[in-house]
Amino acid sequence: MASRQFATFEVAGQLFGVEVHTVQEVLSYNEYTPVPLAPAAVGGLFNLRGQVIAAVDLRVQLGLVRQALKGPVMNVILRGDGEPVSLLVDKIGEVVDLEDETFEPPPDTLSGPTRELVVGTFKLDGRLMLALDVNQAVDTYRATT
């Protein structure tokens, strides 16, 4: 049986996950520099050990209200095709091992911005985890209508 590991986190009470190999690190941070004229999903920039990281607000990517960047905010730093990018999330979960045969494609009833970001679902104990397409999640130029 083939399995994959997912790093999980929550946004607006919904459980999401990304494959562990796409995650550089998870951290809490509280000093973001605004970026004038940037797409709405760009929450700001921050300095991580000398490297400037763009923080993408996953709430905005999902069509929700922007996260208030007051106090510590949870970040999932992803290894993208180029530079690392941060996803701003509400709460960090855990790393879970999931069997490939428990993967299901997104339901046809899932619509809107979430549909573009979700590649599939996994049923966990009493919860449904939505697996994110990392590249779509950090693409701040995609339409969010």
PDB file of C-alpha atoms in Angstrom:
ATOM      1  CA  MET A   1       0.000   0.000   0.000  1.00  0.00           C
ATOM      2  CA  ALA A   2       1.411   3.357  -1.019  1.00  0.00           C
ATOM      3  CA  SER A   3       1.039   6.255   1.361  1.00  0.00           C
ATOM      4  CA  ARG A   4       1.930   9.935   1.489  1.00  0.00           C
ATOM      5  CA  GLN A   5       2.631  12.310   4.337  1.00  0.00           C
ATOM      6  CA  PHE A   6       0.700  15.552   4.609  1.00  0.00           C
ATOM      7  CA  ALA A   7       1.326  18.593   6.812  1.00  0.00           C
ATOM      8  CA  THR A   8      -2.097  19.787   7.973  1.00  0.00           C
ATOM      9  CA  PHE A   9      -3.417  23.199   8.985  1.00  0.00           C
ATOM     10  CA  GLU A  10      -6.731  24.993   9.363  1.00  0.00           C
ATOM     11  CA  VAL A  11      -8.261  28.024   7.720  1.00  0.00           C
ATOM     12  CA  ALA A  12     -11.723  29.182   8.819  1.00  0.00           C
ATOM     13  CA  GLY A  13     -12.263  25.863  10.617  1.00  0.00           C
ATOM     14  CA  GLN A  14     -11.578  23.734   7.518  1.00  0.00           C
ATOM     15  CA  LEU A  15      -8.715  21.221   7.541  1.00  0.00           C
ATOM     16  CA  PHE A  16      -6.257  21.492   4.649  1.00  0.00           C
ATOM     17  CA  GLY A  17      -3.054  19.649   3.861  1.00  0.00           C
ATOM     18  CA  VAL A  18      -0.017  19.804   1.602  1.00  0.00           C
ATOM     19  CA  GLU A  19       2.462  17.030   0.934  1.00  0.00           C
ATOM     20  CA  VAL A  20       5.305  17.192   3.439  1.00  0.00           C
ATOM     21  CA  HIS A  21       8.000  17.273   0.754  1.00  0.00           C
ATOM     22  CA  THR A  22       6.689  20.710  -0.330  1.00  0.00           C
ATOM     23  CA  VAL A  23       7.122  22.203   3.173  1.00  0.00           C
ATOM     24  CA  GLN A  24      10.366  23.913   4.175  1.00  0.00           C
ATOM     25  CA  GLU A  25       9.237  24.811   7.687  1.00  0.00           C
ATOM     26  CA  VAL A  26       6.355  25.995   9.849  1.00  0.00           C
ATOM     27  CA  LEU A  27       6.644  29.046  12.081  1.00  0.00           C
ATOM     28  CA  SER A  28       4.908  31.895  13.815  1.00  0.00           C
ATOM     29  CA  TYR A  29       5.858  35.405  12.744  1.00  0.00           C
ATOM     30  CA  ASN A  30       4.545  38.872  13.545  1.00  0.00           C
ATOM     31  CA  GLU A  31       6.384  41.564  11.550  1.00  0.00           C
ATOM     32  CA  TYR A  32       5.151  41.886   7.967  1.00  0.00           C
ATOM     33  CA  THR A  33       5.971  44.688   5.544  1.00  0.00           C
ATOM     34  CA  PRO A  34       3.030  45.718   3.358  1.00  0.00           C
ATOM     35  CA  VAL A  35       3.544  45.660  -0.406  1.00  0.00           C
ATOM     36  CA  PRO A  36       1.804  48.584  -2.161  1.00  0.00           C
ATOM     37  CA  LEU A  37      -0.081  47.664  -5.349  1.00  0.00           C
ATOM     38  CA  ALA A  38       0.469  43.935  -4.779  1.00  0.00           C
ATOM     39  CA  PRO A  39      -2.347  41.470  -5.453  1.00  0.00           C
ATOM     40  CA  ALA A  40      -4.891  41.286  -2.603  1.00  0.00           C
ATOM     41  CA  ALA A  41      -3.677  37.840  -1.528  1.00  0.00           C
ATOM     42  CA  VAL A  42      -0.177  39.097  -0.719  1.00  0.00           C
ATOM     43  CA  GLY A  43      -0.286  39.680   3.030  1.00  0.00           C
ATOM     44  CA  GLY A  44       3.188  41.204   3.078  1.00  0.00           C
ATOM     45  CA  LEU A  45       6.872  40.375   3.131  1.00  0.00           C
ATOM     46  CA  PHE A  46       9.056  39.257   6.020  1.00  0.00           C
ATOM     47  CA  ASN A  47      12.716  38.567   6.654  1.00  0.00           C
ATOM     48  CA  LEU A  48      13.509  34.943   7.506  1.00  0.00           C
ATOM     49  CA  ARG A  49      17.176  34.599   8.427  1.00  0.00           C
ATOM     50  CA  GLY A  50      18.247  37.041   5.715  1.00  0.00           C
ATOM     51  CA  GLN A  51      15.837  35.803   3.045  1.00  0.00           C
ATOM     52  CA  VAL A  52      12.825  37.891   2.035  1.00  0.00           C
ATOM     53  CA  ILE A  53       9.672  35.745   1.970  1.00  0.00           C
ATOM     54  CA  ALA A  54       6.315  36.697   0.442  1.00  0.00           C
ATOM     55  CA  ALA A  55       3.370  35.795   2.659  1.00  0.00           C
ATOM     56  CA  VAL A  56       0.244  34.699   0.748  1.00  0.00           C
ATOM     57  CA  ASP A  57      -2.993  34.902   2.714  1.00  0.00           C
ATOM     58  CA  LEU A  58      -4.758  31.585   2.121  1.00  0.00           C
ATOM     59  CA  ARG A  59      -8.018  33.126   3.347  1.00  0.00           C
ATOM     60  CA  VAL A  60      -7.982  35.558   0.393  1.00  0.00           C
ATOM     61  CA  GLN A  61      -7.054  32.752  -2.015  1.00  0.00           C
ATOM     62  CA  LEU A  62     -10.141  30.873  -0.784  1.00  0.00           C
ATOM     63  CA  GLY A  63     -12.397  33.897  -1.299  1.00  0.00           C
ATOM     64  CA  LEU A  64     -12.634  34.723   2.423  1.00  0.00           C
ATOM     65  CA  VAL A  65     -11.944  37.917   4.371  1.00  0.00           C
ATOM     66  CA  ARG A  66      -8.261  38.857   4.726  1.00  0.00           C
ATOM     67  CA  GLN A  67      -6.461  37.762   7.891  1.00  0.00           C
ATOM     68  CA  ALA A  68      -5.541  40.513  10.382  1.00  0.00           C
ATOM     69  CA  LEU A  69      -1.744  40.548  10.631  1.00  0.00           C
ATOM     70  CA  LYS A  70      -1.672  41.637  14.274  1.00  0.00           C
ATOM     71  CA  GLY A  71       0.409  39.571  16.638  1.00  0.00           C
ATOM     72  CA  PRO A  72       1.918  36.226  15.708  1.00  0.00           C
ATOM     73  CA  VAL A  73       0.501  34.617  12.569  1.00  0.00           C
ATOM     74  CA  MET A  74       1.073  31.001  11.580  1.00  0.00           C
ATOM     75  CA  ASN A  75       3.089  30.451   8.392  1.00  0.00           C
ATOM     76  CA  VAL A  76       3.628  27.329   6.324  1.00  0.00           C
ATOM     77  CA  ILE A  77       6.785  28.015   4.300  1.00  0.00           C
ATOM     78  CA  LEU A  78       6.573  26.126   1.016  1.00  0.00           C
ATOM     79  CA  ARG A  79       9.336  25.243  -1.390  1.00  0.00           C
ATOM     80  CA  GLY A  80       8.071  26.539  -4.684  1.00  0.00           C
ATOM     81  CA  ASP A  81       9.541  26.261  -8.157  1.00  0.00           C
ATOM     82  CA  GLY A  82      11.763  29.224  -7.341  1.00  0.00           C
ATOM     83  CA  GLU A  83      11.919  30.912  -3.960  1.00  0.00           C
ATOM     84  CA  PRO A  84      10.172  29.826  -0.779  1.00  0.00           C
ATOM     85  CA  VAL A  85       6.695  31.316  -0.244  1.00  0.00           C
ATOM     86  CA  SER A  86       4.655  31.431   2.942  1.00  0.00           C
ATOM     87  CA  LEU A  87       0.992  30.522   3.298  1.00  0.00           C
ATOM     88  CA  LEU A  88      -0.694  32.415   6.124  1.00  0.00           C
ATOM     89  CA  VAL A  89      -2.996  29.999   7.971  1.00  0.00           C
ATOM     90  CA  ASP A  90      -5.120  30.113  11.126  1.00  0.00           C
ATOM     91  CA  LYS A  91      -3.797  27.067  12.940  1.00  0.00           C
ATOM     92  CA  ILE A  92      -1.071  24.469  12.399  1.00  0.00           C
ATOM     93  CA  GLY A  93      -2.093  20.826  12.607  1.00  0.00           C
ATOM     94  CA  GLU A  94       0.094  17.745  12.462  1.00  0.00           C
ATOM     95  CA  VAL A  95       1.822  15.496   9.962  1.00  0.00           C
ATOM     96  CA  VAL A  96      -0.381  12.568   8.938  1.00  0.00           C
ATOM     97  CA  ASP A  97       0.319   9.428   6.893  1.00  0.00           C
ATOM     98  CA  LEU A  98      -2.482   8.838   4.388  1.00  0.00           C
ATOM     99  CA  GLU A  99      -3.007   5.816   2.173  1.00  0.00           C
ATOM    100  CA  ASP A 100      -3.344   6.568  -1.540  1.00  0.00           C
ATOM    101  CA  GLU A 101      -6.511   4.460  -1.818  1.00  0.00           C
ATOM    102  CA  THR A 102      -8.297   6.819   0.613  1.00  0.00           C
ATOM    103  CA  PHE A 103      -7.760   9.739  -1.803  1.00  0.00           C
ATOM    104  CA  GLU A 104     -10.861  10.980  -3.598  1.00  0.00           C
ATOM    105  CA  PRO A 105     -11.167  13.694  -6.249  1.00  0.00           C
ATOM    106  CA  PRO A 106     -12.887  16.911  -5.188  1.00  0.00           C
ATOM    107  CA  PRO A 107     -16.679  16.591  -5.244  1.00  0.00           C
ATOM    108  CA  ASP A 108     -18.451  18.148  -8.226  1.00  0.00           C
ATOM    109  CA  THR A 109     -20.397  20.343  -5.808  1.00  0.00           C
ATOM    110  CA  LEU A 110     -17.220  22.123  -4.678  1.00  0.00           C
ATOM    111  CA  SER A 111     -17.124  25.432  -6.534  1.00  0.00           C
ATOM    112  CA  GLY A 112     -15.573  28.864  -6.481  1.00  0.00           C
ATOM    113  CA  PRO A 113     -11.963  29.657  -5.603  1.00  0.00           C
ATOM    114  CA  THR A 114     -11.666  26.591  -3.379  1.00  0.00           C
ATOM    115  CA  ARG A 115     -12.275  24.291  -6.358  1.00  0.00           C
ATOM    116  CA  GLU A 116      -9.200  25.691  -8.140  1.00  0.00           C
ATOM    117  CA  LEU A 117      -6.980  25.088  -5.107  1.00  0.00           C
ATOM    118  CA  VAL A 118      -8.095  21.601  -4.067  1.00  0.00           C
ATOM    119  CA  VAL A 119      -6.722  18.518  -5.819  1.00  0.00           C
ATOM    120  CA  GLY A 120      -8.626  16.025  -3.696  1.00  0.00           C
ATOM    121  CA  THR A 121      -9.881  14.935  -0.312  1.00  0.00           C
ATOM    122  CA  PHE A 122      -8.981  12.421   2.373  1.00  0.00           C
ATOM    123  CA  LYS A 123     -11.379  11.185   5.052  1.00  0.00           C
ATOM    124  CA  LEU A 124      -9.768  11.376   8.470  1.00  0.00           C
ATOM    125  CA  ASP A 125     -11.274  10.444  11.829  1.00  0.00           C
ATOM    126  CA  GLY A 126     -14.442  12.520  11.809  1.00  0.00           C
ATOM    127  CA  ARG A 127     -13.015  15.157   9.452  1.00  0.00           C
ATOM    128  CA  LEU A 128     -12.401  15.753   5.804  1.00  0.00           C
ATOM    129  CA  MET A 129      -8.971  17.052   4.770  1.00  0.00           C
ATOM    130  CA  LEU A 130      -8.758  19.032   1.550  1.00  0.00           C
ATOM    131  CA  ALA A 131      -5.433  18.470  -0.239  1.00  0.00           C
ATOM    132  CA  LEU A 132      -4.135  21.701  -1.778  1.00  0.00           C
ATOM    133  CA  ASP A 133      -2.398  22.259  -5.080  1.00  0.00           C
ATOM    134  CA  VAL A 134       0.643  24.145  -3.763  1.00  0.00           C
ATOM    135  CA  ASN A 135       1.291  25.996  -7.033  1.00  0.00           C
ATOM    136  CA  GLN A 136      -2.304  27.244  -7.251  1.00  0.00           C
ATOM    137  CA  ALA A 137      -2.360  28.191  -3.566  1.00  0.00           C
ATOM    138  CA  VAL A 138       0.612  30.553  -3.936  1.00  0.00           C
ATOM    139  CA  ASP A 139      -0.396  31.945  -7.358  1.00  0.00           C
ATOM    140  CA  THR A 140      -1.518  35.443  -6.404  1.00  0.00           C
ATOM    141  CA  TYR A 141      -2.356  36.395  -9.996  1.00  0.00           C
ATOM    142  CA  ARG A 142      -5.071  33.779 -10.541  1.00  0.00           C
ATOM    143  CA  ALA A 143      -8.662  35.029 -10.578  1.00  0.00           C
ATOM    144  CA  THR A 144     -10.407  34.816  -7.197  1.00  0.00           C
ATOM    145  CA  THR A 145     -13.937  35.437  -8.372  1.00  0.00           C
TER     146      THR A 145
END
